[in-house]
């Protein structure tokens, strides 16, 4: 394998794994695991490699997300999940921000400890069916009425794959609000550098000894590279081009 | 007035008027005329100036739109309205495009003569409450599935003012689809140069003898300037900055 430049692989001590499109395809029916992925997680753990799930999932609390994954046969715990909502809560508390939430109803409990009265920012997640015109317009009116509008977006993905096809992700709605208000959102979650740094800290492995595995060339691969990590793009999930598994480093 | 550089005004023979935010504020209740505007239209016509309404209205057919304006006291006819939907129909027919329509239900009759089977493009209008997640996702899936996605947007406005406050306009949703599909929309309607040229042709007055009056600095003022016209920005409608009526030329 030396000719392929895989020598670095011997130094790898930990993996960051994207979840949707890598371990399973989400869906209104609860989603379905991707063939072989639960077994792969077991083998990774058995091999002694450290493992952390690094997800932009914002349709459920981490506890509910882990419950769903475990029911599908994945041996994972809440501590092994790095997700945008807890990162957003830390940022809100550090800066004294009180959010108006435009997120999926099932994510709201993650913000239970956060003061949401008299909002001075908007937090945007993958609200899916809750992205009605009325809800998006409410967030727009709040932002346009602020002296300095603050929009925090839990990711900037374009779309993701569910069991019944591709779905618009939070990034599309972030762009709509950015354009309407002539502002730039702050992204919490992949591909933000600080988010990968948190995931690496939770993994307990430095960037040069970790590999990110995902299906999104921007959020997963690009974000990991910005952090000095190597990254693998899988051909499952939203991957659409013809080719083999891409190794990008 | 010479010191103010108004000498050119003597050469003016025709006016293009934006409608929403200039003549009336739209709204779920049908909207309300802006004080003095119906009288202004009467005086413009009585003075011998030619008049053409140049609107990005896409929530109703021109016939219904004129019916509403006449009920509010405006002396206008369908022939005096330049609107995006008829311009889009000409473009679709010229290029053999069959649209999937993501527009307000009340606009659909404007496309009655257009073949909409097996769509090879998406036409986006100000669908307002019809901008559900499901509807936007359907347009996204059609576009992402096309070899060369064609997105035609009836305007690119950020927002407009209704009687109960500001509302997100079609431009925000155009940006969402542009980002999700990594494409650029073709804009029919203001500020497209071809749209102003159509309006001038219908007015029957060359650009240098016409003035555009609107409340949108990009769609109205910028678009008119690109066509060699002078433009006035009013302080009604969505106008938000403190100042006097702006003369931009």
Tab-separated table of C-alpha atoms in Angstrom:
chain	number	residue	atom	x	y	z
A	1	UNK	CA	0.000	0.000	0.000
A	2	UNK	CA	3.047	2.271	0.291
A	3	UNK	CA	2.604	3.399	-3.292
A	4	UNK	CA	-0.812	4.792	-2.386
A	5	UNK	CA	0.607	6.937	0.371
A	6	UNK	CA	-1.255	5.183	3.176
A	7	UNK	CA	1.716	5.228	5.566
A	8	UNK	CA	0.029	7.905	7.686
A	9	UNK	CA	-2.829	5.513	8.411
A	10	UNK	CA	-0.643	3.660	10.920
A	11	UNK	CA	-0.607	6.798	13.084
A	12	UNK	CA	-4.409	7.137	13.179
A	13	UNK	CA	-5.812	6.808	16.698
A	14	UNK	CA	-9.313	8.150	16.335
A	15	UNK	CA	-12.187	8.584	13.881
A	16	UNK	CA	-14.822	11.271	13.602
A	17	UNK	CA	-17.883	9.872	11.837
A	18	UNK	CA	-20.661	11.809	10.199
A	19	UNK	CA	-23.964	10.020	10.820
A	20	UNK	CA	-26.704	10.867	8.296
A	21	UNK	CA	-25.672	9.427	4.941
A	22	UNK	CA	-22.762	7.507	6.524
A	23	UNK	CA	-24.296	5.289	9.210
A	24	UNK	CA	-27.935	5.637	8.202
A	25	UNK	CA	-30.323	7.474	5.910
A	26	UNK	CA	-32.789	9.527	7.924
A	27	UNK	CA	-36.479	9.574	7.066
A	28	UNK	CA	-39.992	10.274	8.278
A	29	UNK	CA	-40.221	6.566	9.067
A	30	UNK	CA	-37.262	6.879	11.464
A	31	UNK	CA	-34.720	6.110	8.791
A	32	UNK	CA	-32.779	2.992	7.864
A	33	UNK	CA	-29.197	1.906	8.613
A	34	UNK	CA	-26.775	1.725	5.705
A	35	UNK	CA	-25.731	-1.895	5.092
A	36	UNK	CA	-22.699	-2.927	7.159
A	37	UNK	CA	-22.455	0.321	9.124
A	38	UNK	CA	-23.433	-1.044	12.577
A	39	UNK	CA	-20.892	-3.837	12.135
A	40	UNK	CA	-18.284	-1.251	11.060
A	41	UNK	CA	-18.843	0.735	14.282
A	42	UNK	CA	-18.396	-2.466	16.303
A	43	UNK	CA	-15.161	-3.322	14.478
A	44	UNK	CA	-13.775	0.204	14.860
A	45	UNK	CA	-14.366	0.048	18.613
A	46	UNK	CA	-12.988	-3.494	18.896
A	47	UNK	CA	-9.820	-2.393	17.076
A	48	UNK	CA	-9.029	0.098	19.841
A	49	UNK	CA	-9.594	3.185	17.682
A	50	UNK	CA	-11.391	6.023	19.434
A	51	UNK	CA	-14.701	7.033	17.919
A	52	UNK	CA	-16.800	10.212	18.055
A	53	UNK	CA	-19.913	10.935	16.016
A	54	UNK	CA	-19.645	14.421	14.535
A	55	UNK	CA	-23.084	15.347	13.250
A	56	UNK	CA	-25.052	18.376	12.143
A	57	UNK	CA	-28.229	16.602	13.235
A	58	UNK	CA	-30.661	19.219	14.527
A	59	UNK	CA	-34.002	17.455	14.270
A	60	UNK	CA	-33.735	15.802	17.683
A	61	UNK	CA	-31.986	16.127	21.034
A	62	UNK	CA	-28.797	14.101	21.372
A	63	UNK	CA	-30.565	11.738	23.791
A	64	UNK	CA	-33.357	10.994	21.296
A	65	UNK	CA	-30.860	10.735	18.454
A	66	UNK	CA	-28.786	8.162	20.339
A	67	UNK	CA	-31.941	6.241	21.292
A	68	UNK	CA	-32.837	5.985	17.603
A	69	UNK	CA	-29.325	4.887	16.605
A	70	UNK	CA	-29.181	2.249	19.345
A	71	UNK	CA	-32.545	0.867	18.183
A	72	UNK	CA	-30.956	0.431	14.754
A	73	UNK	CA	-28.121	-1.578	16.278
A	74	UNK	CA	-25.425	1.086	16.700
A	75	UNK	CA	-23.390	0.799	19.893
A	76	UNK	CA	-23.111	4.528	20.718
A	77	UNK	CA	-23.699	6.788	23.725
A	78	UNK	CA	-24.645	10.468	24.160
A	79	UNK	CA	-21.053	11.282	25.193
A	80	UNK	CA	-19.907	10.009	21.807
A	81	UNK	CA	-22.009	12.566	19.919
A	82	UNK	CA	-20.835	16.080	19.046
A	83	UNK	CA	-23.829	18.074	17.746
A	84	UNK	CA	-24.525	21.755	16.985
A	85	UNK	CA	-27.214	22.533	19.569
A	86	UNK	CA	-25.019	22.139	22.682
A	87	UNK	CA	-22.294	24.168	20.924
A	88	UNK	CA	-24.848	26.877	20.175
A	89	UNK	CA	-25.962	26.932	23.815
A	90	UNK	CA	-22.363	27.534	24.939
A	91	UNK	CA	-22.038	30.392	22.428
A	92	UNK	CA	-25.365	31.967	23.474
A	93	UNK	CA	-24.384	31.890	27.147
A	94	UNK	CA	-20.886	33.269	26.506
A	95	UNK	CA	-22.307	36.231	24.608
A	96	UNK	CA	-25.467	36.853	26.618
A	97	UNK	CA	-27.669	36.167	23.599
A	98	UNK	CA	-31.368	35.363	23.932
A	99	UNK	CA	-32.514	33.397	20.899
A	100	UNK	CA	-35.669	33.204	18.909
A	101	UNK	CA	-35.610	29.544	17.842
A	102	UNK	CA	-36.500	28.526	14.307
A	103	UNK	CA	-35.646	24.871	14.783
A	104	UNK	CA	-37.367	21.491	14.671
A	105	UNK	CA	-39.816	21.131	17.574
A	106	UNK	CA	-37.977	18.036	18.753
A	107	UNK	CA	-34.762	20.037	19.226
A	108	UNK	CA	-36.275	22.684	21.511
A	109	UNK	CA	-35.499	20.791	24.774
A	110	UNK	CA	-31.743	21.273	24.072
A	111	UNK	CA	-32.333	24.993	24.733
A	112	UNK	CA	-34.286	24.478	27.979
A	113	UNK	CA	-31.711	26.323	30.097
A	114	UNK	CA	-31.439	29.298	27.747
A	115	UNK	CA	-33.266	32.580	28.355
A	116	UNK	CA	-35.470	33.145	25.310
A	117	UNK	CA	-37.360	36.254	26.441
A	118	UNK	CA	-37.100	39.425	24.342
A	119	UNK	CA	-34.876	37.785	21.686
A	120	UNK	CA	-31.743	39.542	20.425
A	121	UNK	CA	-30.747	36.858	17.913
A	122	UNK	CA	-32.230	34.086	15.778
A	123	UNK	CA	-31.044	30.471	15.936
A	124	UNK	CA	-31.784	28.502	12.791
A	125	UNK	CA	-31.798	24.696	12.609
A	126	UNK	CA	-33.050	22.093	10.177
A	127	UNK	CA	-36.699	22.817	10.899
A	128	UNK	CA	-37.926	20.800	7.862
A	129	UNK	CA	-41.749	20.985	7.748
A	130	UNK	CA	-41.626	23.786	10.329
A	131	UNK	CA	-40.047	26.005	7.642
A	132	UNK	CA	-43.415	27.503	6.799
A	133	UNK	CA	-43.647	30.941	5.219
A	134	UNK	CA	-45.092	32.315	8.449
A	135	UNK	CA	-42.240	30.908	10.575
A	136	UNK	CA	-39.500	32.106	8.212
A	137	UNK	CA	-41.157	35.513	7.976
A	138	UNK	CA	-41.328	35.766	11.775
A	139	UNK	CA	-37.561	35.145	11.993
A	140	UNK	CA	-36.986	37.665	9.181
A	141	UNK	CA	-39.029	40.384	10.913
A	142	UNK	CA	-37.151	39.895	14.165
A	143	UNK	CA	-33.792	40.141	12.399
A	144	UNK	CA	-34.666	43.141	10.222
A	145	UNK	CA	-35.911	44.913	13.342
A	146	UNK	CA	-32.615	44.474	15.221
A	147	UNK	CA	-30.009	47.211	15.187
A	148	UNK	CA	-27.327	44.580	14.615
A	149	UNK	CA	-29.039	41.395	13.412
A	150	UNK	CA	-27.417	38.197	14.728
A	151	UNK	CA	-28.279	34.983	12.884
A	152	UNK	CA	-26.782	31.743	14.215
A	153	UNK	CA	-27.178	28.772	11.889
A	154	UNK	CA	-26.793	25.173	13.079
A	155	UNK	CA	-24.931	24.102	9.943
A	156	UNK	CA	-24.921	25.298	6.345
A	157	UNK	CA	-25.680	22.078	4.459
A	158	UNK	CA	-27.372	22.391	1.084
A	159	UNK	CA	-29.347	19.151	1.263
A	160	UNK	CA	-29.270	15.665	2.710
A	161	UNK	CA	-30.659	12.306	1.758
A	162	UNK	CA	-33.640	10.728	3.451
A	163	UNK	CA	-35.094	7.320	2.728
A	164	UNK	CA	-37.584	8.879	0.285
A	165	UNK	CA	-35.144	11.205	-1.482
A	166	UNK	CA	-33.130	14.411	-1.128
A	167	UNK	CA	-34.255	17.102	1.325
A	168	UNK	CA	-33.384	20.785	1.592
A	169	UNK	CA	-31.104	21.423	4.547
A	170	UNK	CA	-30.752	24.408	6.868
A	171	UNK	CA	-28.173	26.124	4.619
A	172	UNK	CA	-30.799	26.974	2.006
A	173	UNK	CA	-32.917	28.791	4.587
A	174	UNK	CA	-29.833	30.447	6.059
A	175	UNK	CA	-29.128	31.903	2.607
A	176	UNK	CA	-32.724	33.119	2.312
A	177	UNK	CA	-32.461	35.068	5.584
A	178	UNK	CA	-28.954	36.305	4.817
A	179	UNK	CA	-30.168	37.738	1.518
A	180	UNK	CA	-33.403	39.203	2.880
A	181	UNK	CA	-31.598	40.990	5.726
A	182	UNK	CA	-28.276	41.637	3.924
A	183	UNK	CA	-26.318	39.929	6.707
A	184	UNK	CA	-23.980	36.989	7.158
A	185	UNK	CA	-24.894	34.135	9.478
A	186	UNK	CA	-22.554	32.667	12.068
A	187	UNK	CA	-22.381	28.920	11.486
A	188	UNK	CA	-22.267	26.587	14.489
A	189	UNK	CA	-21.716	22.943	13.523
A	190	UNK	CA	-19.784	21.554	10.586
A	191	UNK	CA	-17.817	23.002	8.773
A	192	UNK	CA	-16.969	25.542	11.542
A	193	UNK	CA	-13.415	25.061	12.799
A	194	UNK	CA	-14.427	25.512	16.439
A	195	UNK	CA	-16.933	22.676	16.063
A	196	UNK	CA	-14.321	20.230	14.793
A	197	UNK	CA	-11.988	21.359	17.570
A	198	UNK	CA	-14.694	20.496	20.123
A	199	UNK	CA	-15.205	17.101	18.518
A	200	UNK	CA	-11.441	16.405	18.591
A	201	UNK	CA	-11.277	17.463	22.249
A	202	UNK	CA	-14.129	15.066	23.041
A	203	UNK	CA	-12.403	12.356	20.998
A	204	UNK	CA	-9.173	13.018	22.925
A	205	UNK	CA	-6.974	12.716	19.832
A	206	UNK	CA	-5.002	15.467	18.050
A	207	UNK	CA	-5.966	16.470	14.512
A	208	UNK	CA	-3.015	14.780	12.847
A	209	UNK	CA	-3.967	11.431	14.377
A	210	UNK	CA	-7.665	11.641	13.502
A	211	UNK	CA	-9.666	11.059	10.315
A	212	UNK	CA	-13.083	12.478	9.478
A	213	UNK	CA	-15.448	10.279	7.439
A	214	UNK	CA	-18.490	11.860	5.804
A	215	UNK	CA	-20.598	12.238	2.668
A	216	UNK	CA	-20.508	16.043	2.380
A	217	UNK	CA	-17.549	17.532	0.545
A	218	UNK	CA	-17.941	20.942	2.220
A	219	UNK	CA	-19.264	20.289	5.734
A	220	UNK	CA	-17.340	17.066	6.408
A	221	UNK	CA	-14.256	16.972	4.192
A	222	UNK	CA	-13.590	20.703	3.850
A	223	UNK	CA	-14.256	21.409	7.508
A	224	UNK	CA	-11.949	18.629	8.697
A	225	UNK	CA	-9.163	19.772	6.379
A	226	UNK	CA	-9.421	23.297	7.794
A	227	UNK	CA	-8.630	21.704	11.142
A	228	UNK	CA	-5.561	19.870	9.880
A	229	UNK	CA	-7.279	16.485	9.730
A	230	UNK	CA	-7.410	13.995	6.905
A	231	UNK	CA	-10.860	13.139	5.546
A	232	UNK	CA	-12.571	10.350	3.638
A	233	UNK	CA	-15.671	10.927	1.547
A	234	UNK	CA	-18.021	7.951	1.320
A	235	UNK	CA	-20.229	7.207	-1.659
A	236	UNK	CA	-23.384	6.664	0.397
A	237	UNK	CA	-25.873	9.314	1.515
A	238	UNK	CA	-26.060	12.379	-0.681
A	239	UNK	CA	-22.965	11.410	-2.704
A	240	UNK	CA	-24.016	11.816	-6.339
A	241	UNK	CA	-20.946	11.687	-8.598
A	242	UNK	CA	-19.694	8.482	-10.185
A	243	UNK	CA	-16.345	7.314	-8.825
A	244	UNK	CA	-14.706	5.372	-6.054
A	245	UNK	CA	-14.386	6.258	-2.400
A	246	UNK	CA	-12.448	9.528	-2.399
A	247	UNK	CA	-9.430	9.993	-0.215
A	248	UNK	CA	-8.743	13.660	0.283
A	249	UNK	CA	-5.711	14.887	2.189
B	1	UNK	CA	-34.708	75.056	-9.539
B	2	UNK	CA	-31.768	75.271	-11.953
B	3	UNK	CA	-29.321	74.915	-9.083
B	4	UNK	CA	-30.825	71.544	-8.288
B	5	UNK	CA	-30.257	70.260	-11.780
B	6	UNK	CA	-33.920	69.729	-12.586
B	7	UNK	CA	-33.607	71.049	-16.139
B	8	UNK	CA	-33.948	67.527	-17.552
B	9	UNK	CA	-37.422	67.271	-16.023
B	10	UNK	CA	-38.830	69.445	-18.815
B	11	UNK	CA	-37.953	66.701	-21.318
B	12	UNK	CA	-39.832	63.986	-19.403
B	13	UNK	CA	-42.714	62.521	-21.419
B	14	UNK	CA	-43.528	59.374	-19.501
B	15	UNK	CA	-43.452	57.749	-16.069
B	16	UNK	CA	-42.983	54.143	-15.023
B	17	UNK	CA	-44.570	53.591	-11.612
B	18	UNK	CA	-43.928	50.757	-9.222
B	19	UNK	CA	-47.194	49.802	-7.523
B	20	UNK	CA	-46.734	47.983	-4.186
B	21	UNK	CA	-45.275	50.462	-1.717
B	22	UNK	CA	-45.816	53.380	-4.111
B	23	UNK	CA	-49.526	53.399	-4.951
B	24	UNK	CA	-50.717	51.019	-2.250
B	25	UNK	CA	-49.567	48.665	0.489
B	26	UNK	CA	-50.673	45.118	-0.255
B	27	UNK	CA	-52.135	42.889	2.427
B	28	UNK	CA	-54.237	39.843	3.192
B	29	UNK	CA	-57.190	42.214	3.540
B	30	UNK	CA	-56.692	43.347	-0.069
B	31	UNK	CA	-54.370	46.174	0.862
B	32	UNK	CA	-54.828	49.908	1.273
B	33	UNK	CA	-54.020	52.842	-1.022
B	34	UNK	CA	-51.250	55.211	0.049
B	35	UNK	CA	-52.677	58.636	0.795
B	36	UNK	CA	-52.854	60.875	-2.273
B	37	UNK	CA	-51.720	58.232	-4.748
B	38	UNK	CA	-54.984	57.806	-6.685
B	39	UNK	CA	-55.170	61.580	-7.070
B	40	UNK	CA	-51.530	61.614	-8.222
B	41	UNK	CA	-52.316	59.069	-10.978
B	42	UNK	CA	-55.233	61.237	-12.119
B	43	UNK	CA	-53.051	64.354	-12.213
B	44	UNK	CA	-50.247	62.598	-14.086
B	45	UNK	CA	-52.693	61.486	-16.761
B	46	UNK	CA	-54.389	64.889	-16.916
B	47	UNK	CA	-50.998	66.546	-17.424
B	48	UNK	CA	-50.468	64.612	-20.653
B	49	UNK	CA	-47.610	62.484	-19.324
B	50	UNK	CA	-47.714	58.872	-20.410
B	51	UNK	CA	-48.007	56.327	-17.610
B	52	UNK	CA	-47.159	52.630	-17.305
B	53	UNK	CA	-47.262	50.567	-14.116
B	54	UNK	CA	-44.058	48.544	-13.876
B	55	UNK	CA	-44.608	45.954	-11.179
B	56	UNK	CA	-43.112	42.698	-9.920
B	57	UNK	CA	-46.556	41.693	-8.670
B	58	UNK	CA	-46.887	37.929	-8.979
B	59	UNK	CA	-49.668	37.133	-6.527
B	60	UNK	CA	-52.452	37.713	-9.058
B	61	UNK	CA	-53.121	37.847	-12.787
B	62	UNK	CA	-52.895	41.304	-14.337
B	63	UNK	CA	-56.685	41.327	-14.775
B	64	UNK	CA	-57.308	40.642	-11.080
B	65	UNK	CA	-54.586	43.081	-10.083
B	66	UNK	CA	-56.165	45.883	-12.132
B	67	UNK	CA	-59.615	45.025	-10.762
B	68	UNK	CA	-58.244	45.472	-7.236
B	69	UNK	CA	-56.521	48.758	-8.076
B	70	UNK	CA	-59.645	50.152	-9.766
B	71	UNK	CA	-61.707	49.253	-6.686
B	72	UNK	CA	-59.258	51.393	-4.680
B	73	UNK	CA	-59.859	54.322	-6.996
B	74	UNK	CA	-56.937	54.026	-9.425
B	75	UNK	CA	-57.777	54.820	-13.048
B	76	UNK	CA	-55.677	52.112	-14.709
B	77	UNK	CA	-56.162	49.390	-17.348
B	78	UNK	CA	-54.555	46.007	-18.018
B	79	UNK	CA	-52.649	47.472	-20.991
B	80	UNK	CA	-51.002	49.928	-18.600
B	81	UNK	CA	-49.452	47.137	-16.499
B	82	UNK	CA	-46.070	45.537	-17.241
B	83	UNK	CA	-45.687	42.445	-15.033
B	84	UNK	CA	-43.285	39.472	-14.874
B	85	UNK	CA	-45.647	36.582	-15.666
B	86	UNK	CA	-46.418	37.595	-19.276
B	87	UNK	CA	-42.690	38.277	-19.815
B	88	UNK	CA	-41.890	34.805	-18.433
B	89	UNK	CA	-44.451	33.217	-20.774
B	90	UNK	CA	-42.764	34.842	-23.787
B	91	UNK	CA	-39.371	33.550	-22.601
B	92	UNK	CA	-40.711	30.014	-21.991
B	93	UNK	CA	-42.244	29.874	-25.464
B	94	UNK	CA	-39.141	31.258	-27.174
B	95	UNK	CA	-36.940	28.614	-25.561
B	96	UNK	CA	-39.330	25.670	-25.593
B	97	UNK	CA	-39.307	25.444	-21.789
B	98	UNK	CA	-41.998	23.573	-19.867
B	99	UNK	CA	-42.213	24.974	-16.336
B	100	UNK	CA	-42.934	23.506	-12.963
B	101	UNK	CA	-44.677	26.458	-11.302
B	102	UNK	CA	-43.881	27.444	-7.721
B	103	UNK	CA	-46.056	30.535	-7.731
B	104	UNK	CA	-49.073	31.922	-5.942
B	105	UNK	CA	-52.195	29.931	-6.866
B	106	UNK	CA	-53.855	33.123	-8.105
B	107	UNK	CA	-51.104	33.625	-10.694
B	108	UNK	CA	-51.463	30.194	-12.316
B	109	UNK	CA	-54.047	31.326	-14.935
B	110	UNK	CA	-51.343	33.554	-16.534
B	111	UNK	CA	-49.620	30.323	-17.596
B	112	UNK	CA	-52.780	28.694	-19.038
B	113	UNK	CA	-51.368	28.534	-22.567
B	114	UNK	CA	-48.012	27.065	-21.505
B	115	UNK	CA	-47.211	23.350	-21.742
B	116	UNK	CA	-46.365	22.223	-18.215
B	117	UNK	CA	-45.994	18.467	-18.820
B	118	UNK	CA	-42.674	16.798	-18.024
B	119	UNK	CA	-41.083	20.040	-16.699
B	120	UNK	CA	-37.602	21.084	-17.796
B	121	UNK	CA	-37.405	24.259	-15.703
B	122	UNK	CA	-38.814	25.813	-12.521
B	123	UNK	CA	-40.596	29.185	-12.464
B	124	UNK	CA	-40.549	30.854	-9.070
B	125	UNK	CA	-42.905	33.649	-8.051
B	126	UNK	CA	-43.937	35.300	-4.808
B	127	UNK	CA	-45.808	32.248	-3.563
B	128	UNK	CA	-46.106	33.609	0.003
B	129	UNK	CA	-47.982	31.043	2.147
B	130	UNK	CA	-47.517	28.487	-0.644
B	131	UNK	CA	-43.772	28.516	0.155
B	132	UNK	CA	-44.138	25.440	2.335
B	133	UNK	CA	-41.182	23.149	2.947
B	134	UNK	CA	-42.836	20.476	0.799
B	135	UNK	CA	-43.367	22.859	-2.134
B	136	UNK	CA	-39.845	24.286	-2.004
B	137	UNK	CA	-38.409	20.785	-1.688
B	138	UNK	CA	-40.393	19.616	-4.717
B	139	UNK	CA	-38.901	22.463	-6.798
B	140	UNK	CA	-35.440	21.643	-5.423
B	141	UNK	CA	-35.724	17.955	-6.344
B	142	UNK	CA	-36.818	18.767	-9.876
B	143	UNK	CA	-33.898	21.170	-10.330
B	144	UNK	CA	-31.243	18.909	-8.802
B	145	UNK	CA	-32.476	16.101	-11.038
B	146	UNK	CA	-32.021	18.129	-14.251
B	147	UNK	CA	-28.847	17.807	-16.287
B	148	UNK	CA	-28.796	21.592	-16.675
B	149	UNK	CA	-31.106	23.081	-14.031
B	150	UNK	CA	-33.020	26.168	-15.235
B	151	UNK	CA	-34.546	28.373	-12.553
B	152	UNK	CA	-36.553	31.390	-13.693
B	153	UNK	CA	-37.422	33.830	-10.929
B	154	UNK	CA	-40.172	36.435	-11.264
B	155	UNK	CA	-38.159	39.122	-9.508
B	156	UNK	CA	-35.421	39.099	-6.891
B	157	UNK	CA	-36.870	41.378	-4.228
B	158	UNK	CA	-35.752	40.827	-0.641
B	159	UNK	CA	-39.006	41.869	1.028
B	160	UNK	CA	-41.995	44.137	0.616
B	161	UNK	CA	-44.378	45.915	2.908
B	162	UNK	CA	-47.901	44.751	3.540
B	163	UNK	CA	-50.483	46.441	5.686
B	164	UNK	CA	-49.486	44.246	8.655
B	165	UNK	CA	-45.714	44.542	8.230
B	166	UNK	CA	-42.762	43.424	6.108
B	167	UNK	CA	-42.955	40.188	4.123
B	168	UNK	CA	-40.260	38.003	2.595
B	169	UNK	CA	-40.243	38.339	-1.172
B	170	UNK	CA	-39.407	35.853	-3.915
B	171	UNK	CA	-35.689	36.781	-3.915
B	172	UNK	CA	-35.125	35.071	-0.574
B	173	UNK	CA	-36.494	31.785	-1.906
B	174	UNK	CA	-34.585	32.229	-5.153
B	175	UNK	CA	-31.380	32.418	-3.098
B	176	UNK	CA	-32.361	29.276	-1.171
B	177	UNK	CA	-32.744	27.279	-4.400
B	178	UNK	CA	-29.641	28.827	-5.981
B	179	UNK	CA	-27.578	27.750	-2.980
B	180	UNK	CA	-29.098	24.275	-2.664
B	181	UNK	CA	-28.538	23.502	-6.354
B	182	UNK	CA	-25.363	25.583	-6.863
B	183	UNK	CA	-26.933	27.448	-9.786
B	184	UNK	CA	-27.822	30.994	-10.750
B	185	UNK	CA	-31.415	31.952	-11.468
B	186	UNK	CA	-32.525	33.940	-14.496
B	187	UNK	CA	-34.531	36.917	-13.261
B	188	UNK	CA	-37.611	37.995	-15.205
B	189	UNK	CA	-39.137	41.211	-13.886
B	190	UNK	CA	-37.385	44.144	-12.253
B	191	UNK	CA	-34.413	44.777	-12.198
B	192	UNK	CA	-33.836	42.843	-15.466
B	193	UNK	CA	-32.923	45.191	-18.301
B	194	UNK	CA	-35.165	43.382	-20.791
B	195	UNK	CA	-38.125	43.918	-18.469
B	196	UNK	CA	-37.592	47.681	-18.311
B	197	UNK	CA	-37.141	47.738	-22.080
B	198	UNK	CA	-40.531	46.021	-22.466
B	199	UNK	CA	-42.103	48.536	-20.106
B	200	UNK	CA	-40.591	51.446	-22.062
B	201	UNK	CA	-41.819	49.949	-25.355
B	202	UNK	CA	-45.330	49.687	-23.890
B	203	UNK	CA	-45.020	53.244	-22.562
B	204	UNK	CA	-43.931	54.399	-26.019
B	205	UNK	CA	-41.261	56.731	-24.653
B	206	UNK	CA	-37.445	56.409	-24.917
B	207	UNK	CA	-35.389	55.855	-21.766
B	208	UNK	CA	-33.989	59.392	-21.634
B	209	UNK	CA	-37.489	60.869	-21.595
B	210	UNK	CA	-38.850	58.518	-18.924
B	211	UNK	CA	-38.563	58.385	-15.133
B	212	UNK	CA	-39.025	55.333	-12.915
B	213	UNK	CA	-40.605	55.875	-9.491
B	214	UNK	CA	-40.327	53.119	-6.879
B	215	UNK	CA	-39.514	52.214	-3.292
B	216	UNK	CA	-36.847	49.554	-3.969
B	217	UNK	CA	-33.305	50.800	-4.440
B	218	UNK	CA	-32.228	47.677	-6.379
B	219	UNK	CA	-35.265	46.500	-8.333
B	220	UNK	CA	-36.677	49.937	-9.178
B	221	UNK	CA	-33.864	52.496	-9.050
B	222	UNK	CA	-30.921	50.282	-9.992
B	223	UNK	CA	-32.820	48.493	-12.738
B	224	UNK	CA	-34.010	51.736	-14.320
B	225	UNK	CA	-30.529	53.231	-14.229
B	226	UNK	CA	-29.172	50.163	-16.062
B	227	UNK	CA	-31.601	51.087	-18.822
B	228	UNK	CA	-30.448	54.683	-19.044
B	229	UNK	CA	-33.463	56.086	-17.203
B	230	UNK	CA	-33.607	58.437	-14.277
B	231	UNK	CA	-35.267	57.162	-11.108
B	232	UNK	CA	-36.939	58.539	-7.999
B	233	UNK	CA	-37.095	56.601	-4.750
B	234	UNK	CA	-40.155	57.305	-2.630
B	235	UNK	CA	-40.201	57.099	1.157
B	236	UNK	CA	-43.356	55.003	1.331
B	237	UNK	CA	-43.573	51.182	1.188
B	238	UNK	CA	-40.493	49.349	2.354
B	239	UNK	CA	-38.369	52.524	2.524
B	240	UNK	CA	-36.695	52.430	5.923
B	241	UNK	CA	-33.896	54.980	6.098
B	242	UNK	CA	-34.408	58.497	7.429
B	243	UNK	CA	-34.146	61.182	4.759
B	244	UNK	CA	-36.091	63.011	2.120
B	245	UNK	CA	-37.297	61.715	-1.235
B	246	UNK	CA	-34.133	60.587	-2.995
B	247	UNK	CA	-33.369	61.713	-6.498
B	248	UNK	CA	-30.873	59.392	-8.095
B	249	UNK	CA	-29.445	60.056	-11.553
